[in-house]
Amino acid sequence: MSVDLKEFRVSNDAMNDPEELQRRIDDEGYLFFKRLVDPDRLWELRREMMSMIQQVGWLVAGTDPMDGIADINMRYTEGDNEYSAGYAEVYKIENFHRSGHWPEYLEIIEKMVGAPIMPHPQKIARIWFPKYTEHTTPKHQDFVHFQGSFDNITCWAPIGDCPIELGGLAVIPESHKVNRVLDHHFSLGAGGLIVDETEHEDINPVWYSTDYEAGDALFFPALTIHQALPNYTEDKLRLSLDNRYMIVGDKVAEHLLTPHEPSQLTWDDIYPGWQSDDLKYYWKDYDNPVVERDLSYGDKARVEVLELAREGNEHAIYALKRGAKNSPETVEPEVWAILDELGVKV
Ligand SMILES: O=C(O)CCC(=O)C(=O)O
Ligand SMILES: [Fe+2]
């Protein structure tokens, strides 16, 4: 492990002690478990998802899909139309959605929050290409993206093993104690929003992570600062789950009831191939108050990206160019003017 990273505390010893789990997550802002789920379940899910990823052309043909050997001529990421096209096929997989409802996850989360929970319908898989590091998920608090309640719990789990160099998740313990949503700024990486933890005196910017193995799971509440580590491998895709869980009766932001945006799918696109009906529209059985999405975080970053692009910031120019390429019909004249002025061809 790199000198800058400390090793997670493993909480398996407290798995059957809800009060201790609550104490630890309140105090440390995360809980990490080894082999919370039987690794074979993850390997099975990996086979199904990686086989689809091979079918969409992102793995080298003829290699074992379990090895996740990426075709690096195809490096795509969230925000690219090409990523959406492949991700959509993976996103339709029933077992991927079902994995967010595995009892091992639900039971441990109910213990750590001390209340009945509901998985958000919006499940997320990350398919991260090697050596595409400027697109790595930047430092952030999940609340800016998922909203609803500070008490939501994120579960991050690799689908397979995920050593440091493959780019797992890292957190700053106790950073949730800031007890507020910090200012986020434009960033090129997934989610597009970054926070600078060093600006805040009440945060001790020490990062923790681990060499994850199949079956391991990390949990943290919506204010804990975290980031993905860069995928420095030569040729391996990082495949992981990140799902969120809410206390029944809490508020849920409307967009969490829809499929993850980069899939560009609706539930009606996703469900037709499924074998069972129990998870279709399951959240309609709950009457959690639905609240509007707060667009202010994204709007602020949008203003920044225009300013930065005018100043010649390469990441900002890249973001504008990508937006213009993806959907030229919706791009504002202001963006075309900036790109024109900079001599950027779309
Ligand atoms: O896996 C990633 O790259 C990002 C995950 C993340 O930010 C999360 O789990 O909340
Ligand atoms: Fe996150």
PDB file of C-alpha atoms in Angstrom, residues 81 264 302 320-336 339 346:
ATOM      1  CA  ASN A  81     -22.040   8.347 -25.338  1.00  0.00           C
ATOM      2  CA  GLN A 264     -29.759   6.363 -20.549  1.00  0.00           C
ATOM      3  CA  ARG A 302     -21.491  24.625 -14.812  1.00  0.00           C
ATOM      4  CA  LEU A 320     -17.431  21.211 -22.928  1.00  0.00           C
ATOM      5  CA  LYS A 321     -16.225  19.464 -26.054  1.00  0.00           C
ATOM      6  CA  ARG A 322     -17.565  16.134 -24.831  1.00  0.00           C
ATOM      7  CA  GLY A 323     -20.961  17.677 -24.061  1.00  0.00           C
ATOM      8  CA  ALA A 324     -21.101  19.249 -27.506  1.00  0.00           C
ATOM      9  CA  LYS A 325     -20.146  15.973 -29.167  1.00  0.00           C
ATOM     10  CA  ASN A 326     -22.693  13.935 -27.166  1.00  0.00           C
ATOM     11  CA  SER A 327     -25.704  16.116 -27.826  1.00  0.00           C
ATOM     12  CA  PRO A 328     -24.973  19.027 -30.152  1.00  0.00           C
ATOM     13  CA  GLU A 329     -28.672  19.944 -30.254  1.00  0.00           C
ATOM     14  CA  THR A 330     -28.810  20.859 -26.558  1.00  0.00           C
ATOM     15  CA  VAL A 331     -25.579  22.840 -26.303  1.00  0.00           C
ATOM     16  CA  GLU A 332     -26.001  26.531 -25.470  1.00  0.00           C
ATOM     17  CA  PRO A 333     -24.715  29.113 -27.979  1.00  0.00           C
ATOM     18  CA  GLU A 334     -22.340  30.334 -25.262  1.00  0.00           C
ATOM     19  CA  VAL A 335     -20.536  26.991 -25.291  1.00  0.00           C
ATOM     20  CA  TRP A 336     -20.183  26.979 -29.078  1.00  0.00           C
ATOM     21  CA  LEU A 339     -15.180  26.428 -28.310  1.00  0.00           C
ATOM     22  CA  VAL A 346     -15.968  19.002 -32.057  1.00  0.00           C
TER      23      VAL A 346
END
